[in-house]
GROMACS .gro file of C-alpha atoms in nm:
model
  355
    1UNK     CA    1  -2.019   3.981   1.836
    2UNK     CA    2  -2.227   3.988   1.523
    3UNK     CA    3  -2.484   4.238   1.489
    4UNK     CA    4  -2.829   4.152   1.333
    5UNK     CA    5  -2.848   4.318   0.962
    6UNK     CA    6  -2.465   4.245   0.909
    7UNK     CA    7  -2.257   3.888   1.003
    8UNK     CA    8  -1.896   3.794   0.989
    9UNK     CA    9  -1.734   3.464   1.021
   10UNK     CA   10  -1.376   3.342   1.016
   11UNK     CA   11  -1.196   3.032   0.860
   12UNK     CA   12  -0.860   2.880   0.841
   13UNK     CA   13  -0.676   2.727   0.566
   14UNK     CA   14  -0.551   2.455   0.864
   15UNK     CA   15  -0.880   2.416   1.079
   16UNK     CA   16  -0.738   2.072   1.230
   17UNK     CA   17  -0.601   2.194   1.580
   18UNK     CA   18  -0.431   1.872   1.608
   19UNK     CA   19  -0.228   1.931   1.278
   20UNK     CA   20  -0.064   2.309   1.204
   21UNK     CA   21   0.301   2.280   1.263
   22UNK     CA   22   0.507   2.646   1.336
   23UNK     CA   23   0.597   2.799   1.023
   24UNK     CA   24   0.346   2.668   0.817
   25UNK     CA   25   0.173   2.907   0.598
   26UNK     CA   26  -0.188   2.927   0.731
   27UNK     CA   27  -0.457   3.180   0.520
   28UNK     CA   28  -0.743   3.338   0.759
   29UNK     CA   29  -0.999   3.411   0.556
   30UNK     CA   30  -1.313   3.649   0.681
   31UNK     CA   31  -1.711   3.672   0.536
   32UNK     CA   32  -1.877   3.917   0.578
   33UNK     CA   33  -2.314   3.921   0.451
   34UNK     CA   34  -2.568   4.110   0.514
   35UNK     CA   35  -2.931   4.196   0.318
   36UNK     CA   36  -2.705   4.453   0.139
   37UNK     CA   37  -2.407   4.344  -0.033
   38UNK     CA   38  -2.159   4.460   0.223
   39UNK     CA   39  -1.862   4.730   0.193
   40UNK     CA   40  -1.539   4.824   0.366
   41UNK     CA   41  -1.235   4.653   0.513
   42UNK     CA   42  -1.145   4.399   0.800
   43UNK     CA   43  -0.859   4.387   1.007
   44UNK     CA   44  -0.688   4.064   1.147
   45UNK     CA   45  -0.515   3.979   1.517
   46UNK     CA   46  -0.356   3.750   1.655
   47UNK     CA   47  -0.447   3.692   2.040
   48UNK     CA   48  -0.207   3.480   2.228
   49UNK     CA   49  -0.043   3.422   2.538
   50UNK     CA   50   0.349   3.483   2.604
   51UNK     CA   51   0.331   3.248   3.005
   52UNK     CA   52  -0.006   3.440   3.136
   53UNK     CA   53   0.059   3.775   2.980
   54UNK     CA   54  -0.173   3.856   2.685
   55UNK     CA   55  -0.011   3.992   2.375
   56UNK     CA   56  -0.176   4.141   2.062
   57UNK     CA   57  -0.005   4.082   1.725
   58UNK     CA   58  -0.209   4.276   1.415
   59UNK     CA   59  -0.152   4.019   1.112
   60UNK     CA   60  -0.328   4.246   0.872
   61UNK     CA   61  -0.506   4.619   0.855
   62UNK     CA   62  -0.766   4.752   0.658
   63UNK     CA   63  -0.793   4.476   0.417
   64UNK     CA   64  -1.085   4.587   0.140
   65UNK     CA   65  -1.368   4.329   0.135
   66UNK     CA   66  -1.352   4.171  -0.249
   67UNK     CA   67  -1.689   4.200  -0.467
   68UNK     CA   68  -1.790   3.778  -0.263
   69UNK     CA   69  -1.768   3.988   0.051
   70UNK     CA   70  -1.447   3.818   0.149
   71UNK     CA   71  -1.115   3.924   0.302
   72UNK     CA   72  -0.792   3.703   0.383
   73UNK     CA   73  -0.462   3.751   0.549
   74UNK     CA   74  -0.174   3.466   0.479
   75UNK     CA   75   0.089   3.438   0.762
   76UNK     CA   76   0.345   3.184   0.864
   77UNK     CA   77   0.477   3.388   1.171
   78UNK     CA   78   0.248   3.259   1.426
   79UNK     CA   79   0.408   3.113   1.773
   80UNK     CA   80   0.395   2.758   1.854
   81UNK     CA   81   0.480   2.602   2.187
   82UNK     CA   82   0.795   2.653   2.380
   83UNK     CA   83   0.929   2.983   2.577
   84UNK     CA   84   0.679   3.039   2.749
   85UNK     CA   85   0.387   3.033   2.437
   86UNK     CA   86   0.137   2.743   2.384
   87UNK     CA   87   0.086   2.780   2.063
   88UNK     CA   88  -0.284   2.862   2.130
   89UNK     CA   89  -0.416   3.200   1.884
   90UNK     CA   90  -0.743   3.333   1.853
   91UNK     CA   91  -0.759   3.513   1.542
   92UNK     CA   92  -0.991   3.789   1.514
   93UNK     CA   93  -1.158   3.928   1.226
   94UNK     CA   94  -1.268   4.307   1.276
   95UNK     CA   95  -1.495   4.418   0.979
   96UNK     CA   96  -1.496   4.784   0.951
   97UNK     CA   97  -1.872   4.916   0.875
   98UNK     CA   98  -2.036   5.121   0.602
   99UNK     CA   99  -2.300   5.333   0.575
  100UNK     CA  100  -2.565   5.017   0.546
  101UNK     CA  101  -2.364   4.765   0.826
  102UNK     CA  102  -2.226   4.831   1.158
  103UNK     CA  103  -1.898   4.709   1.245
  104UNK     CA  104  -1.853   4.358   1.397
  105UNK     CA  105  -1.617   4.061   1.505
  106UNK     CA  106  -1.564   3.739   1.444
  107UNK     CA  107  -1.322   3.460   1.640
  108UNK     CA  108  -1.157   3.175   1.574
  109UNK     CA  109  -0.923   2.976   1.776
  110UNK     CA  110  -0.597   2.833   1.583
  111UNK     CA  111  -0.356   2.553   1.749
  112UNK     CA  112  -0.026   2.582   1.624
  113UNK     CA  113   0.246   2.324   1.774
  114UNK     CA  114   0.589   2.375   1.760
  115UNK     CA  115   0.695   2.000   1.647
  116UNK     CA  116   0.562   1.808   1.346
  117UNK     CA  117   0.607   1.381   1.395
  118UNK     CA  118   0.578   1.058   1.175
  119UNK     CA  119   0.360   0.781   1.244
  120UNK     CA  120   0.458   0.425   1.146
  121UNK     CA  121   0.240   0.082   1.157
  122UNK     CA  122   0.307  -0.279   1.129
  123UNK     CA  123   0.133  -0.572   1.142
  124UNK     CA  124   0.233  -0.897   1.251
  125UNK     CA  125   0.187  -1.185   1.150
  126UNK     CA  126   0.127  -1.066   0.821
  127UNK     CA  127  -0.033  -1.250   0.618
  128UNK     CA  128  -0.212  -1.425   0.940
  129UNK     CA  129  -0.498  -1.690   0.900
  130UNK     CA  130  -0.852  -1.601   1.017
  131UNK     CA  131  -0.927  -1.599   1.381
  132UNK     CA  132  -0.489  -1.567   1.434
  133UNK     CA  133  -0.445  -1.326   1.719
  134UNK     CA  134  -0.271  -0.973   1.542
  135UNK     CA  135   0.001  -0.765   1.696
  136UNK     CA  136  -0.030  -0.370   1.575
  137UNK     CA  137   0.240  -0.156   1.655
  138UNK     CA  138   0.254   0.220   1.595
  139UNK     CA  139   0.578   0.460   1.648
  140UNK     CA  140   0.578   0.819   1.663
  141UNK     CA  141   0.936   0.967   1.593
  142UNK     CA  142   0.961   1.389   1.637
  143UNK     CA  143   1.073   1.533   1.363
  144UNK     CA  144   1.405   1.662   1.353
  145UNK     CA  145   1.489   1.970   1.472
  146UNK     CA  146   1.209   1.862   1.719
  147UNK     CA  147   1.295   1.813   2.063
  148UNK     CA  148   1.124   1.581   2.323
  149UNK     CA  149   0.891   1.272   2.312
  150UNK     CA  150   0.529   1.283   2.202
  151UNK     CA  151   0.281   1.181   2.439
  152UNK     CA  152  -0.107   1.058   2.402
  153UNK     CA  153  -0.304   0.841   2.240
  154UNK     CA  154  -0.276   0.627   1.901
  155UNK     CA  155  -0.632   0.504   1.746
  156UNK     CA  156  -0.590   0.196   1.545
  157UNK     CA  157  -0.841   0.144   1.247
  158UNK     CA  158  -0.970  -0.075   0.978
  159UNK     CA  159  -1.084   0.134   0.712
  160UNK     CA  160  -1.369   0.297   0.868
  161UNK     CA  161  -1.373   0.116   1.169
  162UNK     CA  162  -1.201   0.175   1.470
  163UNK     CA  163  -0.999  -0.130   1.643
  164UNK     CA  164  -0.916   0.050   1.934
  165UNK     CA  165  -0.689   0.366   2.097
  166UNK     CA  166  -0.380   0.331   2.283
  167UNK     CA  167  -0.128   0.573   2.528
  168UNK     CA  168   0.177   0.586   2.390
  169UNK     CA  169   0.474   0.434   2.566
  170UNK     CA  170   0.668   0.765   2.604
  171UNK     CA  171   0.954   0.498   2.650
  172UNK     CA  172   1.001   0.315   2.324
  173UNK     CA  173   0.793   0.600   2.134
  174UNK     CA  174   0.520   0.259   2.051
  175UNK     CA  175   0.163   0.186   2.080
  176UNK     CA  176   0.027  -0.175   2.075
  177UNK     CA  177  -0.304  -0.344   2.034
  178UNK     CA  178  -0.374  -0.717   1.928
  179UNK     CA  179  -0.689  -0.816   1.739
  180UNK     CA  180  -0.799  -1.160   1.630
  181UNK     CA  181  -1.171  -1.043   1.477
  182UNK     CA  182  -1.006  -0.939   1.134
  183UNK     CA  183  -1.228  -1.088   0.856
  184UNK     CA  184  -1.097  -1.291   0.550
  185UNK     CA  185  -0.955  -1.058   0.311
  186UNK     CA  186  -0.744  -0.725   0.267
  187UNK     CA  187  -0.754  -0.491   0.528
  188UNK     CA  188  -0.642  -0.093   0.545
  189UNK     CA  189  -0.449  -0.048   0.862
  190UNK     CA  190  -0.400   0.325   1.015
  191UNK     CA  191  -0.249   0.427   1.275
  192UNK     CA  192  -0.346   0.796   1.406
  193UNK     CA  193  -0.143   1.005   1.635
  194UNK     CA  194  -0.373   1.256   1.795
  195UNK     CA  195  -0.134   1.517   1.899
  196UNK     CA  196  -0.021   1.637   2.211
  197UNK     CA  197   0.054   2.015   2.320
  198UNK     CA  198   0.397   2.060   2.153
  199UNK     CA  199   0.386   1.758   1.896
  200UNK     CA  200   0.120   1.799   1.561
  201UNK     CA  201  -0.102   1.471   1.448
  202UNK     CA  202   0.026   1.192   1.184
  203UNK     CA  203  -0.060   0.876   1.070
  204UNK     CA  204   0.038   0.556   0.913
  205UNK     CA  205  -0.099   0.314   0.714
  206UNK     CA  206  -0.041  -0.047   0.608
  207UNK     CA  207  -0.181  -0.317   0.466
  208UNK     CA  208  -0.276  -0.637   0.657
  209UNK     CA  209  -0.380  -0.981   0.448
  210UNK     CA  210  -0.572  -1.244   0.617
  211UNK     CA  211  -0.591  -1.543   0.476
  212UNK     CA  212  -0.509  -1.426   0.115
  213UNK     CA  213  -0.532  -1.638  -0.159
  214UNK     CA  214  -0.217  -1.796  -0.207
  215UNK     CA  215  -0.064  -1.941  -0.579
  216UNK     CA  216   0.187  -2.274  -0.606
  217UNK     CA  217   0.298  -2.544  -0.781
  218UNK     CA  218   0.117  -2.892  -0.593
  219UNK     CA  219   0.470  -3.028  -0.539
  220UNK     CA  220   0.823  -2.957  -0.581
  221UNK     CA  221   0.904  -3.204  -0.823
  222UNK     CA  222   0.720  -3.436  -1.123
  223UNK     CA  223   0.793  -3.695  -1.351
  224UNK     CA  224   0.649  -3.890  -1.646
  225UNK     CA  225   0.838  -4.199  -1.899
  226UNK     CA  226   0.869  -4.118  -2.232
  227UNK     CA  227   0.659  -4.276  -2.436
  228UNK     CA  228   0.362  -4.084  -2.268
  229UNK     CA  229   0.203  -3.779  -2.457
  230UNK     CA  230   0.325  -3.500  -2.205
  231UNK     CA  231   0.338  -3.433  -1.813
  232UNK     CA  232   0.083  -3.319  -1.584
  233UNK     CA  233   0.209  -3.005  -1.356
  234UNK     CA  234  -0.076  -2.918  -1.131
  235UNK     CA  235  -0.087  -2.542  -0.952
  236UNK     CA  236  -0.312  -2.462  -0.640
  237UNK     CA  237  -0.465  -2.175  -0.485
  238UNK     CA  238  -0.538  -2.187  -0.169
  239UNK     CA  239  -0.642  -1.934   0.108
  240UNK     CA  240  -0.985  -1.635   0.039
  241UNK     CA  241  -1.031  -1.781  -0.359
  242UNK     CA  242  -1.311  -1.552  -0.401
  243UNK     CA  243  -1.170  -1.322  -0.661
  244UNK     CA  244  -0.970  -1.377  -0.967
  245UNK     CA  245  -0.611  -1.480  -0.984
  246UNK     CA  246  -0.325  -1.489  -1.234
  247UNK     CA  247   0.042  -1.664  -1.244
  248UNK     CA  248   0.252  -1.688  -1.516
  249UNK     CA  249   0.432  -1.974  -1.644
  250UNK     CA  250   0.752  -2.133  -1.810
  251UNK     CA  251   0.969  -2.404  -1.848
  252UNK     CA  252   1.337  -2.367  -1.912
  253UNK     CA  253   1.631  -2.618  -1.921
  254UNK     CA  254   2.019  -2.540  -1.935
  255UNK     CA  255   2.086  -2.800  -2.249
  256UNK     CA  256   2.172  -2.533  -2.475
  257UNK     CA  257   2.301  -2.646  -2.810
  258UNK     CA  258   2.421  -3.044  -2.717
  259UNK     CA  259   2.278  -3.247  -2.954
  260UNK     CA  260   1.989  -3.530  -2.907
  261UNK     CA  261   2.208  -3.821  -2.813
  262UNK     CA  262   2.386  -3.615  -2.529
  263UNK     CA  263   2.408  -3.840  -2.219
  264UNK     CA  264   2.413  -3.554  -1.950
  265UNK     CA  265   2.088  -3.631  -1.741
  266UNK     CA  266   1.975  -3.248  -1.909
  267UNK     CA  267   1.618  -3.242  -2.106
  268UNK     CA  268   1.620  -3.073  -2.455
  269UNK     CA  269   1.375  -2.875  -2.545
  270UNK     CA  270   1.468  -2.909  -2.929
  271UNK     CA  271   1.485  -3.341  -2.838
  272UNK     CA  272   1.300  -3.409  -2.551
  273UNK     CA  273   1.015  -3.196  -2.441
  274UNK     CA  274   0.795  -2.890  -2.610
  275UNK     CA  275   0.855  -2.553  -2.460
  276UNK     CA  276   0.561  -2.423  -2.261
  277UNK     CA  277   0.512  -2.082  -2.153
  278UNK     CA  278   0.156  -1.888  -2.061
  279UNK     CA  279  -0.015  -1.691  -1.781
  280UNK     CA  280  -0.277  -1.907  -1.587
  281UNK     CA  281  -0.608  -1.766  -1.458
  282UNK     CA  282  -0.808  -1.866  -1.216
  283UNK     CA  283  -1.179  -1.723  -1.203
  284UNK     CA  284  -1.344  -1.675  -0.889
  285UNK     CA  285  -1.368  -1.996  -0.723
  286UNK     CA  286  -1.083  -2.234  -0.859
  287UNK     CA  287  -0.864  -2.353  -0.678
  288UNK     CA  288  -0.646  -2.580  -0.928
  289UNK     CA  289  -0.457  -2.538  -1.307
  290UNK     CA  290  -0.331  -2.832  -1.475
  291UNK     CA  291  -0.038  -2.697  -1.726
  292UNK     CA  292   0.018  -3.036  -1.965
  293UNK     CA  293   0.390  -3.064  -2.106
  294UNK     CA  294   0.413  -3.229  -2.453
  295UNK     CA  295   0.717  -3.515  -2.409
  296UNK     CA  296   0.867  -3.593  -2.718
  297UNK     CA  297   0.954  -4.021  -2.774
  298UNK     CA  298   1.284  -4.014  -2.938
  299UNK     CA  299   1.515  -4.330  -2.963
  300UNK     CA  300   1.816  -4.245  -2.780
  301UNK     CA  301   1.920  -4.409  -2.462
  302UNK     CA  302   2.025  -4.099  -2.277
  303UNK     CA  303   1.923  -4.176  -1.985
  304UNK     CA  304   1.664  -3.992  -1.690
  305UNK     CA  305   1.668  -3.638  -1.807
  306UNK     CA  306   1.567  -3.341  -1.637
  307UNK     CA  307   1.377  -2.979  -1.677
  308UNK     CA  308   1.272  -2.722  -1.484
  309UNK     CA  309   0.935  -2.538  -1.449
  310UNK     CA  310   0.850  -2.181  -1.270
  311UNK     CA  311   0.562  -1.966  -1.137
  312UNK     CA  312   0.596  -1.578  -1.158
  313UNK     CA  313   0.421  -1.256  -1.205
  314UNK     CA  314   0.142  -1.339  -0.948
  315UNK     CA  315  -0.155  -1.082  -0.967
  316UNK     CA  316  -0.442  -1.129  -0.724
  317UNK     CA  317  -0.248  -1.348  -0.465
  318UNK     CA  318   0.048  -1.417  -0.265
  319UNK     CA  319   0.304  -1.627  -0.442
  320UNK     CA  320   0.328  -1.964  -0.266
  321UNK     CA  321   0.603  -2.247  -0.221
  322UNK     CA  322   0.683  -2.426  -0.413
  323UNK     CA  323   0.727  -2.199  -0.765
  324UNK     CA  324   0.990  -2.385  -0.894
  325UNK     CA  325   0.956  -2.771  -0.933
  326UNK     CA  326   1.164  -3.016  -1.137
  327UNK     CA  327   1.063  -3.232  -1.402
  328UNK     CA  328   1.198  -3.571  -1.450
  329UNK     CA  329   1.162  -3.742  -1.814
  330UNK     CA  330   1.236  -4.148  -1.756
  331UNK     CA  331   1.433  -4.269  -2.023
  332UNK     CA  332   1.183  -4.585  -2.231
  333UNK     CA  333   1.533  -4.707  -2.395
  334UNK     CA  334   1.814  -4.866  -2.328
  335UNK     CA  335   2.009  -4.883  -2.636
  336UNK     CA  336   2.001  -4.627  -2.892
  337UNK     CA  337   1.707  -4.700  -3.203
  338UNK     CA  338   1.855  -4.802  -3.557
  339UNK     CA  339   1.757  -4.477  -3.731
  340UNK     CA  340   1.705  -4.135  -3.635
  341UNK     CA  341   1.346  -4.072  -3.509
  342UNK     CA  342   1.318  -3.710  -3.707
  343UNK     CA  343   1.394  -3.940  -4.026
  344UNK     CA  344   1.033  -4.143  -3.999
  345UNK     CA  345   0.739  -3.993  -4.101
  346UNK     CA  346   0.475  -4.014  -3.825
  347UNK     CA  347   0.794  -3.878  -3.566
  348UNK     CA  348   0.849  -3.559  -3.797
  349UNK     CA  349   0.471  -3.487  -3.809
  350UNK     CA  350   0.358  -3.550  -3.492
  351UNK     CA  351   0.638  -3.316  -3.370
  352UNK     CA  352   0.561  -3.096  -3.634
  353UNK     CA  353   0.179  -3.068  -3.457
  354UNK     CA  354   0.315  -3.043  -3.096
  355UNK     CA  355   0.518  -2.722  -3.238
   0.00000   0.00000   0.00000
């Protein structure tokens, strides 16, 4: 409809056809160019169909062009599908003419469906090992007040690339595919809805690990005898190691203020062991840590004593099993020394160098 010295298109503030939901506000926005910097106004309709009877709906008259040749019209009143309408408008765009331009028209065609919907995924396993078989399930719920069940098709992707598209099962509202090619690493899982007649588009999105790294302590318990400079703790990583990884790391005991002697089978960190606390990091690579525990020789038969030592605040990786271990300190006495060990020289500054 556009006539050679003058032309006129139309656009839409919603241009998806799969997406515009009824009573969303949607701006129609008209250009008109020519050699000469056009003048005048344009005037908007709505086309549409109420069953197979045309109607004609004028959204906007005489609307002056603006100095960038442009006109718009904002509404939020057109029909979506249900009694009778299909929610299908072609919006017209009649600019007026002036004395340089003769009147033209420009269409577009705008879907507009009367029920919006939300789009779930899940993976599962999840994490699952390289070359493990993947279950992806999508649901599409209505939206309330929506009515009905949304039919069509789901499209699974990874990022950029598609895994596949599946029909909805209208009776459980699901879509399933299964996928074993997923590389090592991190992957961005959406699931698109692409819309039916009376149901708009949506999508979900989660995020599937295969074989991420993974960060724990080598066993779930340790022990050294005293009379040996300090205790070996070892922490893995296992799994994709090719980035960097960090864990955090503390020991703790419940001894609180019993004094050195104490026969309770609890460790001491003021008697029997030096407090260690950090944040481990493992560069691209490295699969093992070795955190070393200073053990302090006193001379007090108290027997086997214990500690405890944790993993948090894992960055880069999953946080394995174990993260807790306990540590066992075997007791190198069985009676209690003559003196106090804090009393002898080389004990009060060797301890004073391990603090």
């Amino acid at each position: 409809g556009n006539n050679p010295e003058v032309s006129v298109t139309i656009a839409s503030s919603s241009p998806d056809l799969r997406a515009t939901v009824v009573g969303s506000s949607i701006t129609f926005t008209a250009t008109v160019t020519g050699a000469i910097a056009p003048t005048g106004t344009v005037t908007f309709f709505d086309n549409t169909f109420n069953g197979s009877n045309p109607e004609t709906h004028t959204l906007a008259s005489n609307v002056p062009l603006k100095a960038s040749g442009q006109a718009t019209v904002t509404t939020s009143s057109l029909t979506a599908a249900g009694n009778n309408y299909l929610g299908n408008h072609f919006i017209v765009a009649i600019y007026s003419g002036d004395g340089s331009h003769a009147s033209t028209v420009a269409t577009m065609m705008q879907k507009v469906h009367a029920g919006a919907t939300t789009t779930s995924v899940v993976a599962s396993p999840n994490p699952s090992g390289v070359g493990q078989s993947v279950s992806l399930t999508a649901t599409v719920l209505g939206t309330p007040p929506s009515v009905g069940v949304a039919t069509g098709m789901v499209t699974f992707s990874d990022g950029a690339t598609v895994i596949g598209q599946v029909a909805l099962n209208t009776a459980n509202n699901t879509a399933s595919i299964t996928t074993a090619s997923l590389a090592s690493g991190s992957h961005a899982i959406t699931a698109t809805y692409a819309s039916d007649t009376y149901f708009a588009a949506s999508s979900g999105s989660t995020t599937l690990l295969v074989n991420p790294p993974s960060v724990q302590l080598s066993a779930a318990a340790f022990s050294v005898t005293e009379g040996t400079p300090s205790l070996s703790v070892q922490v893995n990583r296992t799994g994709d190691t090719s980035a960097v990884s960090t864990v955090d790391y503390a020991t703790s005991d419940t001894s609180g203020a019993n004094n050195c002697n104490a026969v309770n089978g609890v460790a001491s960190s003021s008697c029997d062991y030096l407090t260690m606390l950090g944040t481990l990091r493992f560069a691209a690579g490295e699969t093992s840590k070795t955190i070393l525990i200073p053990i302090v020789d006193d001379a007090y038969a108290e027997g086997d004593e214990t500690l405890t030592i944790t993993l948090s605040n894992v960055t880069g990786a999953l946080q394995g099993s174990p993260a807790t271990a306990t540590l066992t300190i075997h007791d190198n006495e069985t009676v209690n020394g003559a003196t106090n060990p804090i009393d002898q020289a080389g004990f009060f500054v060797r301890q004073h160098y391990i603090d």
